[in-house]
Amino acid sequence: MAIEKLTLLALADTLLATEAHLASQIAACTRVFDAPQPWAPPVCAALLARTGDNFHYFSRYEIADLLRQLLARAQEEREGAAAEDADTAAADSAPLVTELPPVRRYCIDPPLRPPQADWLVALGLPQLHSVGALAAWLDEPVGALGWLADQWRLPHNAPARLQHYHYRWVPKRSGGLRLIEIPKARLRRIQQQILRQLLDLTPPHAAAHGFRRGRSSVTHAALHAGRHTVIRMDLKDFFPSIQYARIVALFEKLGYPEKVAGLLARLCVNRTPNGALHGRQVADAVTWSERQALKSPHLPQGSPCSPALANLCAYRLDIRLDALAQSLGAVYSRYADDLVFSGDRDFARAADRFHIQVAAIALEEGFRVNTRKTRLMREGTRQQVTGVVINRHPNIARDEYDQLKATLTNCVRHGPASQNRDGRADFRAYLAGRISYVRMVNAQRAARLQRLADAIVWR
């Protein structure tokens, strides 16, 4: 059976721009080919039965693929009927689909959009029904959006002035290097608008504590304070592992048409050029799989949108891990790529095999657990989450507190210049920031440190 892909797409475009009723769909098939088609009634009926009330949520490619399957099945049924009894009228009554006729009318109307679900209406997201509406909302020409979205796929060796990001490698605390991809001013303004007026209106799962107003690494850690057993796990290459297709699917789930969702996604992802991945130091510290992820369209670490998009793309992961934890009487929370579970003695008995279940769920959801960073912390040992000690209540680590206290004491005795060994431009603000962090965790200890800071003579 010769069924051209472009013919199926043209048919899918017309069907999606038509009401999801059998008579309307049959009439649409007639309109495309300018003649009634004997296969249209059973194929359209089967298509509507397969898609149900969600017909207009399918993309043109999905509808085209379903049509291909249904047309092939119709042909097989006809051939089977003919083989059983060539003399009966049953074979003649089955629709003939050996070849689709040429398309006579192409559809230029946009696909019908189904009514938004109540939860989506409640979010109050901006209504962007076309690329032109998106360009007007962002106050940019349509052509400029295509350029900023890397629509024409700049070569990897394009000059830096033509690229939309600055690149900087920074060392990881656990070893290795992390690539920071910083959008240039014009793209950064667009991404900030997408963040503030669209993504910030879409809440992530309650278990997510990173990059959210009113939550922090301290609230993440405090949730697990005073528990018998704490398990800490880490997701490998969190931002680069979230690729373009997942971002498109997210924006489509938020009710945006395919073209708008695709353009929004391209404005938020990046493909790292080869020039940023060269160098002896990078080659030694970054694996081949990490480089491949960076070369593909991915969430750039350094973009204003990436944290919020990462939280939303991890929504199903959070749902499943939260359900797994609850089934064992445990508590779950996530701070960026940091997964933490805590529970009582019953949870402790399941801890030895628990990490395998978590790793399997993460893999199914498109993430990978870095098994080298998995930590099982029972009571009686130091239980530490995102730098906060949580054995009884959230507290700053004793050695960290002592070190900061010693620095402040020496600043009082010998002057702040004697302690600014790293040559920080604003050492006073640096110390104030350190004290503010301690205040988030333990206000009493912060008050002692603040008294020392107030006694420093700044010249």
XYZ file of C-alpha atoms in Angstrom:
459
model
C 0.000 0.000 0.000
C 1.481 3.324 -1.070
C 0.423 6.065 1.341
C 2.509 9.222 1.111
C 3.503 10.791 4.404
C 2.711 14.299 3.123
C -0.744 13.152 2.059
C -1.430 11.821 5.560
C -0.221 15.089 7.113
C -2.466 17.117 4.795
C -5.401 14.907 5.778
C -4.497 15.234 9.484
C -4.371 19.053 9.197
C -7.886 19.130 7.757
C -9.293 16.712 10.338
C -7.777 18.687 13.234
C -9.343 21.900 11.894
C -12.772 20.158 11.885
C -15.198 19.313 14.686
C -14.645 15.858 16.175
C -17.955 14.428 14.881
C -18.195 11.505 12.487
C -20.176 13.319 9.784
C -17.824 16.332 9.908
C -14.744 14.138 9.708
C -16.103 12.168 6.725
C -16.933 15.455 4.971
C -13.379 16.662 5.686
C -11.937 13.600 3.928
C -14.140 14.350 0.927
C -12.947 17.967 0.954
C -9.248 17.002 0.934
C -9.534 14.715 -2.103
C -12.486 16.506 -3.766
C -14.384 13.198 -3.926
C -16.072 10.814 -1.467
C -13.744 8.128 -0.138
C -15.170 4.630 0.511
C -12.772 4.047 3.421
C -13.613 7.329 5.197
C -16.642 6.200 7.337
C -14.990 3.192 9.045
C -11.557 4.844 9.336
C -12.948 8.100 10.793
C -15.146 6.136 13.194
C -12.140 4.111 14.354
C -10.042 7.293 14.666
C -12.627 9.015 16.867
C -13.035 5.861 18.957
C -9.252 5.700 19.453
C -8.841 9.368 20.455
C -12.122 9.852 22.341
C -12.700 13.310 23.798
C -9.009 14.131 23.405
C -9.011 14.277 19.589
C -7.870 17.892 19.356
C -5.113 17.361 21.899
C -3.247 15.157 19.397
C -0.596 16.663 17.108
C -0.768 16.441 13.316
C 2.029 13.854 13.379
C 0.163 11.659 15.874
C -3.073 11.843 13.855
C -1.164 11.062 10.650
C 0.403 8.019 12.287
C -2.990 6.805 13.565
C -4.447 7.244 10.060
C -1.624 5.196 8.575
C -2.319 2.372 11.052
C -6.086 2.458 10.498
C -5.803 2.578 6.714
C -3.387 -0.351 6.750
C -5.789 -2.305 8.971
C -8.687 -1.528 6.610
C -6.662 -2.881 3.709
C -5.745 -6.054 5.645
C -9.401 -6.641 6.519
C -10.423 -6.298 2.877
C -7.709 -8.692 1.737
C -8.741 -11.165 4.460
C -12.382 -10.987 3.418
C -11.398 -11.568 -0.197
C -9.306 -14.595 0.738
C -12.167 -16.194 2.712
C -14.745 -15.950 -0.004
C -13.988 -14.224 -3.243
C -17.550 -14.904 -4.497
C -19.404 -13.074 -1.729
C -20.247 -9.423 -1.651
C -18.397 -9.017 1.668
C -15.100 -8.498 -0.084
C -16.595 -5.898 -2.384
C -18.170 -4.017 0.531
C -14.870 -3.596 2.413
C -13.170 -0.247 1.699
C -10.355 -0.250 -0.860
C -7.266 1.577 0.398
C -4.536 0.406 -1.940
C -3.534 4.014 -2.672
C -4.733 7.433 -1.604
C -5.622 9.875 -4.399
C -3.682 13.142 -4.748
C -4.587 15.981 -2.403
C -6.855 18.568 -4.026
C -7.357 20.987 -1.154
C -4.860 21.829 1.587
C -6.040 23.204 4.903
C -4.642 26.567 5.967
C -6.882 26.960 9.021
C -5.277 26.379 12.435
C -6.355 23.278 14.361
C -9.322 23.708 16.677
C -8.309 24.167 20.285
C -10.370 22.249 22.857
C -11.689 24.090 25.918
C -9.008 24.432 28.564
C -9.257 22.270 31.651
C -10.393 24.015 34.834
C -6.949 23.714 36.445
C -5.382 25.373 33.399
C -7.898 28.216 33.339
C -7.207 28.836 37.043
C -3.504 29.439 36.322
C -4.304 32.517 34.231
C -1.468 31.956 31.750
C -1.081 34.367 28.812
C -3.172 33.387 25.777
C -0.744 32.813 22.885
C -2.628 31.175 20.018
C -0.060 31.874 17.294
C 3.590 32.724 16.742
C 2.506 36.286 15.941
C 0.758 36.557 19.308
C 3.891 35.240 21.035
C 6.050 37.818 19.225
C 3.672 40.639 20.243
C 3.682 39.417 23.867
C 7.479 39.398 23.943
C 7.655 42.721 22.033
C 9.959 41.228 19.403
C 9.643 40.788 15.602
C 8.770 37.249 14.508
C 12.026 36.999 12.543
C 14.070 38.033 15.578
C 12.442 35.316 17.664
C 13.479 32.741 15.076
C 17.051 34.021 15.254
C 17.170 34.063 19.042
C 15.637 30.588 19.138
C 18.516 29.270 16.982
C 15.918 28.266 14.396
C 18.489 28.248 11.609
C 20.922 26.154 13.631
C 24.087 28.202 13.833
C 27.143 26.065 13.111
C 28.983 24.904 16.215
C 32.031 26.949 15.177
C 30.091 30.210 14.708
C 31.894 33.337 15.994
C 31.177 34.271 19.601
C 29.454 37.513 18.540
C 26.791 35.474 16.685
C 26.136 33.145 19.600
C 23.439 33.863 22.158
C 25.301 32.672 25.280
C 28.534 33.287 27.161
C 30.257 30.152 28.505
C 32.215 29.619 31.709
C 33.492 26.440 33.354
C 33.451 26.350 37.153
C 34.732 23.566 39.426
C 32.195 21.344 41.168
C 32.462 20.906 44.923
C 32.595 17.121 44.411
C 35.208 17.338 41.645
C 35.004 17.861 37.899
C 33.705 20.879 36.022
C 30.274 22.419 35.476
C 29.413 24.544 32.431
C 27.593 27.802 33.139
C 25.748 29.077 30.053
C 24.769 32.737 30.468
C 22.309 34.203 27.926
C 23.169 37.561 26.408
C 21.103 40.615 27.335
C 18.358 40.434 24.681
C 17.680 36.726 25.115
C 17.929 37.059 28.900
C 15.168 39.695 28.877
C 12.912 37.343 26.907
C 13.646 34.423 29.219
C 12.961 36.575 32.284
C 9.558 37.520 30.873
C 8.727 33.872 30.163
C 9.753 33.065 33.739
C 7.850 35.838 35.510
C 4.666 35.961 33.432
C 4.279 32.281 32.531
C 6.411 29.771 34.435
C 6.057 31.446 37.839
C 2.274 31.052 37.487
C 2.642 27.268 37.134
C 3.299 25.597 40.506
C 5.679 22.609 40.697
C 5.077 19.611 42.936
C 4.918 20.332 46.670
C 8.049 18.219 47.225
C 10.185 20.692 45.232
C 12.027 23.156 47.507
C 14.618 24.565 45.108
C 14.113 27.833 43.177
C 10.772 28.613 44.846
C 9.663 31.665 46.794
C 9.353 30.951 50.480
C 11.427 27.772 50.248
C 15.131 27.146 50.451
C 17.804 24.593 51.200
C 16.955 25.114 54.887
C 13.241 24.263 54.479
C 14.311 21.246 52.416
C 16.606 20.032 55.203
C 14.241 20.927 58.085
C 11.589 18.573 56.694
C 13.849 15.632 57.631
C 15.077 16.812 61.047
C 14.942 14.368 63.955
C 14.256 11.272 61.826
C 15.745 7.833 62.471
C 17.052 7.242 58.942
C 17.849 9.711 56.172
C 18.756 8.738 52.601
C 20.290 11.348 50.329
C 20.576 10.775 46.571
C 21.733 12.925 43.679
C 20.540 13.195 40.071
C 23.339 13.135 37.510
C 23.636 16.069 35.056
C 20.258 17.448 36.119
C 19.932 20.412 33.719
C 21.637 18.932 30.612
C 19.564 15.740 30.953
C 16.362 17.726 30.294
C 16.211 17.933 26.527
C 14.198 19.964 24.011
C 11.388 17.411 23.452
C 10.430 17.469 27.142
C 10.225 21.274 27.147
C 7.988 21.239 24.050
C 5.714 18.655 25.693
C 5.509 20.818 28.831
C 4.421 23.946 26.940
C 1.882 21.893 24.947
C 0.521 20.533 28.242
C 0.059 24.155 29.328
C -2.299 24.629 26.392
C -0.093 26.199 23.736
C -0.325 25.174 20.042
C 2.468 23.069 18.608
C 4.292 25.912 16.818
C 4.078 28.260 19.812
C 5.237 25.515 22.191
C 8.156 24.692 19.891
C 9.274 28.325 19.651
C 8.963 28.855 23.422
C 11.044 25.725 23.989
C 13.764 26.815 21.542
C 13.994 30.168 23.315
C 14.692 28.323 26.575
C 17.164 25.627 25.435
C 20.675 25.817 24.021
C 23.130 23.718 22.040
C 26.657 24.238 23.346
C 29.102 24.971 20.496
C 32.196 22.842 20.035
C 34.426 25.768 20.943
C 33.134 25.778 24.520
C 33.859 22.053 24.891
C 37.476 22.089 23.742
C 40.553 22.269 25.911
C 42.701 19.792 27.776
C 41.144 20.574 31.151
C 37.595 20.105 29.828
C 38.486 16.878 28.027
C 39.872 15.403 31.247
C 36.958 16.486 33.475
C 33.892 16.021 31.226
C 32.789 12.600 29.974
C 31.723 11.819 26.423
C 28.062 11.405 27.443
C 28.115 14.787 29.213
C 29.521 16.459 26.100
C 26.863 14.839 23.907
C 24.101 16.082 26.223
C 25.531 19.613 26.052
C 25.731 19.492 22.254
C 22.027 18.578 22.057
C 19.308 21.189 22.785
C 19.116 21.161 26.596
C 18.296 23.356 29.576
C 21.315 25.650 30.057
C 22.488 26.119 33.630
C 22.642 29.911 33.888
C 19.371 30.746 32.119
C 16.632 32.434 34.215
C 14.070 29.888 32.926
C 16.010 26.689 33.558
C 15.319 26.197 37.308
C 11.548 26.621 36.917
C 11.440 24.439 33.801
C 13.504 21.754 35.535
C 11.072 21.709 38.479
C 8.077 21.370 36.145
C 9.734 18.663 34.034
C 10.437 16.715 37.241
C 6.753 16.851 38.279
C 6.033 13.205 37.458
C 9.285 12.147 39.092
C 8.242 13.974 42.270
C 4.775 12.386 42.206
C 6.168 8.875 41.919
C 8.944 9.306 44.484
C 6.548 10.948 46.943
C 4.115 8.026 46.537
C 6.964 5.534 47.026
C 8.085 7.302 50.210
C 4.538 7.458 51.599
C 4.054 3.732 50.966
C 6.935 3.145 53.416
C 5.867 5.784 55.935
C 8.677 8.105 54.829
C 8.940 11.749 53.770
C 10.378 12.951 50.438
C 11.619 16.321 49.203
C 13.846 17.565 46.380
C 16.148 20.569 46.167
C 17.209 20.859 42.492
C 19.043 17.563 41.881
C 19.237 16.623 45.581
C 16.715 13.909 46.601
C 16.154 13.250 50.300
C 14.014 10.604 52.024
C 13.599 10.139 55.767
C 11.617 7.856 58.013
C 11.457 5.823 61.194
C 12.717 2.332 62.009
C 10.296 0.661 59.569
C 11.771 2.750 56.764
C 15.262 1.844 57.958
C 14.517 -1.842 57.427
C 13.679 -1.182 53.755
C 16.586 1.217 53.193
C 18.993 -1.362 51.774
C 16.870 -1.958 48.663
C 15.106 1.411 48.586
C 17.780 3.154 46.515
C 17.313 0.584 43.715
C 13.613 1.453 43.442
C 14.400 5.173 43.353
C 17.023 4.694 40.634
C 14.566 2.661 38.530
C 11.847 5.331 38.792
C 14.334 8.102 37.955
C 15.502 6.204 34.867
C 11.924 5.719 33.669
C 11.361 9.474 34.042
C 14.452 10.400 32.020
C 16.889 11.040 34.883
C 19.867 9.117 36.235
C 20.911 8.708 39.859
C 24.570 9.328 40.645
C 25.086 6.226 42.796
C 28.470 7.440 44.054
C 26.732 10.245 45.945
C 24.066 8.103 47.604
C 24.292 8.374 51.397
C 22.482 6.368 54.090
C 22.588 8.277 57.393
C 21.190 6.659 60.527
C 20.709 8.289 63.920
C 23.924 8.382 65.914
C 25.908 9.635 62.904
C 25.938 13.151 61.493
C 22.880 13.570 59.286
C 23.528 16.446 56.906
C 21.361 17.722 54.031
C 22.375 20.651 51.777
C 24.970 21.663 54.349
C 22.485 21.684 57.263
C 22.873 19.247 60.181
C 19.442 17.755 60.990
C 20.017 15.141 63.728
C 17.676 16.838 66.235
C 16.829 20.175 64.645
C 18.283 22.205 61.744
C 21.698 23.493 62.729
C 24.878 24.779 61.179
C 27.753 22.298 61.144
C 30.014 22.824 64.172
C 33.263 23.043 62.177
C 31.721 25.580 59.772
C 30.470 27.700 62.664
C 33.824 27.559 64.464
C 35.695 28.575 61.326
C 33.454 31.602 60.714
C 33.641 32.605 64.376
C 37.455 32.419 64.261
C 37.528 34.570 61.115
C 35.357 37.238 62.740
C 37.409 37.148 65.953
C 40.644 37.659 64.009
C 39.020 40.502 62.065
C 38.314 42.217 65.381
C 41.858 41.650 66.677
C 43.971 42.128 63.564
C 41.721 43.918 61.110
C 39.599 42.497 58.261
C 42.394 42.809 55.695
C 44.340 40.080 57.509
C 41.518 37.567 56.936
C 40.651 38.428 53.325
C 43.044 35.835 51.950
C 41.063 35.296 48.736
C 41.124 38.995 47.893
C 37.353 39.473 47.806
C 36.286 42.856 46.451
C 33.632 43.349 49.155
C 34.773 41.284 52.129
C 32.295 43.013 54.436
C 29.324 41.944 52.302
C 30.773 38.422 52.086
C 30.874 38.094 55.885
C 27.378 39.569 56.186
C 26.104 36.955 53.736
C 27.696 34.133 55.715
C 26.072 35.404 58.929
C 22.689 35.737 57.179
C 22.868 32.092 56.134
C 23.621 31.034 59.729
C 20.635 33.163 60.828
C 18.350 31.149 58.505
C 19.447 27.946 60.225
C 20.076 28.970 63.848
C 19.195 32.499 64.971
C 20.945 32.127 68.374
C 24.315 31.283 66.873
C 23.899 34.037 64.297
C 23.343 36.592 67.080
C 26.736 35.684 68.612
C 28.440 36.041 65.261
C 26.685 39.362 64.613
C 28.040 40.808 67.860
C 31.562 39.966 66.669
C 30.856 41.481 63.237
C 29.611 44.710 64.834
C 32.931 45.028 66.711
C 35.036 44.974 63.505
C 36.654 48.289 62.620
C 36.364 48.866 58.851
C 38.723 51.426 57.368
